[in-house]
Coordinates of C-alpha atoms in Angstrom, one line a residue:
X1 CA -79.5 54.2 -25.8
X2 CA -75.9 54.6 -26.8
X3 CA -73.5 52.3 -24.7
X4 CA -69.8 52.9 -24.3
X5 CA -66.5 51.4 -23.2
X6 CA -62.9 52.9 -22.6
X7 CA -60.9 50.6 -25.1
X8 CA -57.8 50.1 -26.2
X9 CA -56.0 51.1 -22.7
X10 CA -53.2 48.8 -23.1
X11 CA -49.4 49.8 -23.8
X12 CA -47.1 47.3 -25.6
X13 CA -47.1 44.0 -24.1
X14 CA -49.3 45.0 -21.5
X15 CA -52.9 44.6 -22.0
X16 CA -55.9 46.0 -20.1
X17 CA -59.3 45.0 -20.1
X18 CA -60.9 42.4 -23.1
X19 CA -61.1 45.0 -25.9
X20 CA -62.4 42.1 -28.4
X21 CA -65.2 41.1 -25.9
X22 CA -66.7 44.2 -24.8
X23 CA -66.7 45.4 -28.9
X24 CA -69.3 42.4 -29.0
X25 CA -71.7 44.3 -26.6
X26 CA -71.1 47.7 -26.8
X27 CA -72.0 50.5 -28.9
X28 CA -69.5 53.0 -29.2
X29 CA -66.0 52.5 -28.6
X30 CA -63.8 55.3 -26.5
X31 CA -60.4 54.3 -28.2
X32 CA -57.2 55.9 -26.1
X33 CA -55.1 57.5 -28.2
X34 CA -52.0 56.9 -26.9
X35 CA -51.2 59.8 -24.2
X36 CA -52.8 57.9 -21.6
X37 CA -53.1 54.6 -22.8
X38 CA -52.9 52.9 -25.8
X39 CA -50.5 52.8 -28.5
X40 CA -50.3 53.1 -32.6
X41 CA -51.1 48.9 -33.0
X42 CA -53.6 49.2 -30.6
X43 CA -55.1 51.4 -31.6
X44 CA -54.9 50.3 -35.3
X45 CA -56.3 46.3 -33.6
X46 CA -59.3 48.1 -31.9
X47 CA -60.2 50.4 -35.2
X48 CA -60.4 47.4 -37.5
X49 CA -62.4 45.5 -35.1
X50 CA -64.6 48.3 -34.1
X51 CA -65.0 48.7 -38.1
X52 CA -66.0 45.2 -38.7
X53 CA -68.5 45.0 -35.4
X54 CA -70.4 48.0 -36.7
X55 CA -69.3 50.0 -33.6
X56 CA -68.9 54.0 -33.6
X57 CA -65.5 55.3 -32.6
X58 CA -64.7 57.8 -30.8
X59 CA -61.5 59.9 -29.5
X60 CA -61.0 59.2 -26.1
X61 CA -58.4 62.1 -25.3
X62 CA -56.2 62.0 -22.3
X63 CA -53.5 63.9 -20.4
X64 CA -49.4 63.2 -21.4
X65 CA -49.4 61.0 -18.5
X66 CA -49.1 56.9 -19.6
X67 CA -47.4 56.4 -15.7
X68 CA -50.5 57.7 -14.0
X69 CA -52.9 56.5 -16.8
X70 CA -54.2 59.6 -16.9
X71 CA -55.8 60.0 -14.0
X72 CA -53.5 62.7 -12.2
X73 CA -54.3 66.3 -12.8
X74 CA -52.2 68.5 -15.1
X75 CA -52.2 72.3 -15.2
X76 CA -51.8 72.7 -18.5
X77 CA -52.2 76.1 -20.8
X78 CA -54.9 76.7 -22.9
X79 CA -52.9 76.2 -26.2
X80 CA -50.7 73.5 -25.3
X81 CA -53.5 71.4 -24.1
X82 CA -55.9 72.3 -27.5
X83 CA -52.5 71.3 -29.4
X84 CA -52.5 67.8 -27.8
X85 CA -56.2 67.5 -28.3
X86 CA -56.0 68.3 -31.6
X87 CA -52.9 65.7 -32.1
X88 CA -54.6 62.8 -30.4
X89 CA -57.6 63.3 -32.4
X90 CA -55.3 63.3 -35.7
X91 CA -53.6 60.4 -34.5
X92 CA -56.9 58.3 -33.8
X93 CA -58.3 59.4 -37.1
X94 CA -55.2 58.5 -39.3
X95 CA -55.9 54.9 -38.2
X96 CA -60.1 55.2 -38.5
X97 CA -59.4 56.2 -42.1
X98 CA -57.3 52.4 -43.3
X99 CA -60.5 51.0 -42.6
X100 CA -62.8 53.5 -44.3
X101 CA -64.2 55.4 -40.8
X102 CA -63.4 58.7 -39.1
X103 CA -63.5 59.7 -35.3
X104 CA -67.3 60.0 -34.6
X105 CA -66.6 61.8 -31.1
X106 CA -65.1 62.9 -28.9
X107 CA -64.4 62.1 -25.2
X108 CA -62.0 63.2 -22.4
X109 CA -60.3 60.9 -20.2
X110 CA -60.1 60.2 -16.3
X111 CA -58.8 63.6 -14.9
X112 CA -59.2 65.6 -18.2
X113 CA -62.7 64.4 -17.9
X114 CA -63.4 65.8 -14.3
X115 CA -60.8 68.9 -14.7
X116 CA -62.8 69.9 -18.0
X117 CA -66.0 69.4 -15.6
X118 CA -65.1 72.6 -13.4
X119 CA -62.3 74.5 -15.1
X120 CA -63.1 77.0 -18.4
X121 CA -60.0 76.8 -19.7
X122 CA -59.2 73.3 -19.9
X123 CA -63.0 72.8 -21.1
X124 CA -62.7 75.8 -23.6
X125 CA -58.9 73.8 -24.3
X126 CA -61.5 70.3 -25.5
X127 CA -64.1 73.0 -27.1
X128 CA -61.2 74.6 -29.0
X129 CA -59.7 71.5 -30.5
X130 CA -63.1 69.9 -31.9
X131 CA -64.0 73.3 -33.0
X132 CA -61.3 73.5 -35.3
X133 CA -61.1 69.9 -36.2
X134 CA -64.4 69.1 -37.1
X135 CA -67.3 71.2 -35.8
X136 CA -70.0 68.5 -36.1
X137 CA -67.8 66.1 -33.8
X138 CA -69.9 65.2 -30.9
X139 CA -68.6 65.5 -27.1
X140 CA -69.7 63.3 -24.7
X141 CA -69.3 64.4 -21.0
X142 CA -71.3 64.8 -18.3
X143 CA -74.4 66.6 -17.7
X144 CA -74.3 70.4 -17.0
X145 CA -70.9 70.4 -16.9
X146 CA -68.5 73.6 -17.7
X147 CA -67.6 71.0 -21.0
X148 CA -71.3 70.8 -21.5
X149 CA -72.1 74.5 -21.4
X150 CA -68.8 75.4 -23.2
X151 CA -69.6 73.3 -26.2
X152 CA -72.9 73.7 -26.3
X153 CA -72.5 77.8 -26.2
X154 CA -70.1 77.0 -29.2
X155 CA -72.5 75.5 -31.2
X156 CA -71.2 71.7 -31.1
X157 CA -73.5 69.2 -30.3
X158 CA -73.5 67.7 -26.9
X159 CA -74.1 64.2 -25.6
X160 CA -74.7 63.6 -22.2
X161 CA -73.1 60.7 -20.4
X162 CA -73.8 58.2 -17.6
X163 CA -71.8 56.0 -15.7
X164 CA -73.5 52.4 -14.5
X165 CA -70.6 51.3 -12.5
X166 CA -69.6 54.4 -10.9
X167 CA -70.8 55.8 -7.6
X168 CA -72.4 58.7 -7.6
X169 CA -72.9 61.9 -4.9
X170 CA -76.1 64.0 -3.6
X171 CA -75.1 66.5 -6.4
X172 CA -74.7 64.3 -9.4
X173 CA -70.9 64.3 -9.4
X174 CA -68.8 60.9 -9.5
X175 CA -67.6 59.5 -6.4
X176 CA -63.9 60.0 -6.1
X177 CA -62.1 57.0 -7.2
X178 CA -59.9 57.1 -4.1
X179 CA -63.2 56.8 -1.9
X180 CA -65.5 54.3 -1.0
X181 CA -68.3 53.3 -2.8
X182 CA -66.4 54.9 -6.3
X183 CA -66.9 51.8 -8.5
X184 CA -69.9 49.3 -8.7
X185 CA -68.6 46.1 -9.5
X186 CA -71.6 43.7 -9.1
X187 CA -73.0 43.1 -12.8
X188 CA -76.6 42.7 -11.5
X189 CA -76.6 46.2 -9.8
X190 CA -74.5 47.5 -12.8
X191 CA -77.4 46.4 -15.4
X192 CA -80.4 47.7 -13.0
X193 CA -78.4 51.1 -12.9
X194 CA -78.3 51.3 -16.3
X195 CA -82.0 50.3 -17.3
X196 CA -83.0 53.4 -14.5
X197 CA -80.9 55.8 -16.7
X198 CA -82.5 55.0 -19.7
X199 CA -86.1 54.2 -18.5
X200 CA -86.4 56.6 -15.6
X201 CA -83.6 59.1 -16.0
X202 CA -82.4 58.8 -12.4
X203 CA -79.6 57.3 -10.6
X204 CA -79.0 56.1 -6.8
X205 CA -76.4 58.2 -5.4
X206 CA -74.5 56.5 -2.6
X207 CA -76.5 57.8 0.4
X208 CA -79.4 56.9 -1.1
X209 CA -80.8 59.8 -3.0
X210 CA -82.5 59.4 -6.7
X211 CA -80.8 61.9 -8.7
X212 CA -81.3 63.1 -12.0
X213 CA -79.4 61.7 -14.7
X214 CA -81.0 62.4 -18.3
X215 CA -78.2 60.6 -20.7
X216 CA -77.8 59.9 -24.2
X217 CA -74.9 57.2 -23.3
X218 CA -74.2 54.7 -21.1
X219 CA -70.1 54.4 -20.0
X220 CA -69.5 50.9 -18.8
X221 CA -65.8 51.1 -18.2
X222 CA -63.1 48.0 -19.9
X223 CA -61.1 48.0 -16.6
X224 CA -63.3 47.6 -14.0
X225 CA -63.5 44.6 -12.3
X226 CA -66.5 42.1 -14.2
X227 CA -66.7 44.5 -17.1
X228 CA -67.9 41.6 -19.9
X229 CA -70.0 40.3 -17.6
X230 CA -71.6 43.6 -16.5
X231 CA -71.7 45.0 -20.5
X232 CA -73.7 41.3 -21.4
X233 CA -76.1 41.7 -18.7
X234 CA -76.5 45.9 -19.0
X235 CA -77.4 44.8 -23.4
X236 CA -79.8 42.3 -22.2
X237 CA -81.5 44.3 -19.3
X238 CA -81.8 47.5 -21.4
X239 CA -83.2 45.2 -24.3
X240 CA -85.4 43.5 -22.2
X241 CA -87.0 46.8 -20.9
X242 CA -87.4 48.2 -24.2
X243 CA -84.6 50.1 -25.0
X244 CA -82.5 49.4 -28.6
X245 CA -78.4 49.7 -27.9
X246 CA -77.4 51.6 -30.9
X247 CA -74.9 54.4 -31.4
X248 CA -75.7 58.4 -30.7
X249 CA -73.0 59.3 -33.5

């Protein structure tokens, strides 16, 4: 099982998260390429060490919105947001390359990630931009999403994605983040979540229901509250049960 972090979400002076840490436990790293987070010596520090740790990097591609951190919706057209794709993606790469990698995925941010869920043309924007970048890049995204089906339909491989400190809903959709119950903070609860989506395939939504969540990656996110602690235990559960952390890409 494949387990991922958002990294390299800090701007300038201001850092977010314990990028050097988490690239210790995790798998794959979802580096930001600088529209939402991150900037060029970030994300030069976080490819080099991501290099060194053995750890797959991917694009993690984000509205033009470092104020809202990405996480406010953005109407954007179809070719201006492949464009900006497509940019971040070269931007990301440029630095993957001093250290003898490439990109080995691709991943949408906060609300990119949850517009591309519903909306076809901000998925087919994502499916548009790998397409024409590379079409053996991955996309990680969640299950049966628009993204999914868009990418899949296009021939690019699709990895599916699960969140163990995220609340979930009845239907398999995230929690909101401005609601209760959106973020699971306690690493104990964090690493039992995760070891169900690998072993079992299944997640507790928030009232209670199992619901299905077949996964190829496990998103433990680098700003949540507890995140080293909950990436240590979630590598030691999921080893404990039987499951081997290594890259999908």
């Amino acid at each position: 099982m494949d387990l991922n972090a958002d990294l390299g979400e800090g701007f300038g002076i201001w850092r977010l998260g314990d990028d050097e840490a988490l690239l210790d436990l995790v798998t794959s790293a979802n580096v930001a390429c600088g529209f939402h987070g991150g900037d060029p010596s970030t994300m030069r520090r976080v490819c080099a060490t991501a290099t060194e740790r053995g750890v797959a990097i991917g694009a993690q591609v984000g509205y033009r919105d470092l104020a809202g951190f990405g996480r406010r919706h953005i109407a954007y057209a179809f070719t201006e947001l492949r464009d900006e794709v497509t940019y971040q993606l070269g931007a990301l790469d440029a630095f993957c390359r001093l250290f003898h990698t490439r990109v080995r995925y691709l991943k949408p941010h906060g609300a990119l990630y949850h517009a591309a869920s519903v909306d076809e043309s901000q998925a087919a924007a994502l499916v548009a931009a790998v397409s024409g970048w590379d079409d053996q890049l991955p996309i990680l995204c969640g299950p049966g999403s628009t993204l999914a089906q868009l990418a899949a339909g296009a021939g690019l491989r699709v990895v599916a994605e699960g969140f163990a400190d995220r609340g979930y809903l009845p239907n398999g959709s995230l929690v909101p983040r401005t609601a209760l119950g959106a973020l699971v903070t306690d690493p104990e609860e964090v690493a039992h979540r995760a070891v169900q989506m690998a072993t079992e395939h299944t997640v507790v939504a928030v009232d209670g229901t199992v619901v299905p969540c077949v996964v190829g990656s496990i998103c433990l996110h680098g700003d949540t509250p507890g995140a080293v602690a909950s990436a240590a235990l979630v590598r030691a559960a999921l080893i404990d049960a039987g499951v081997t952390p290594k890259p999908f890409a």
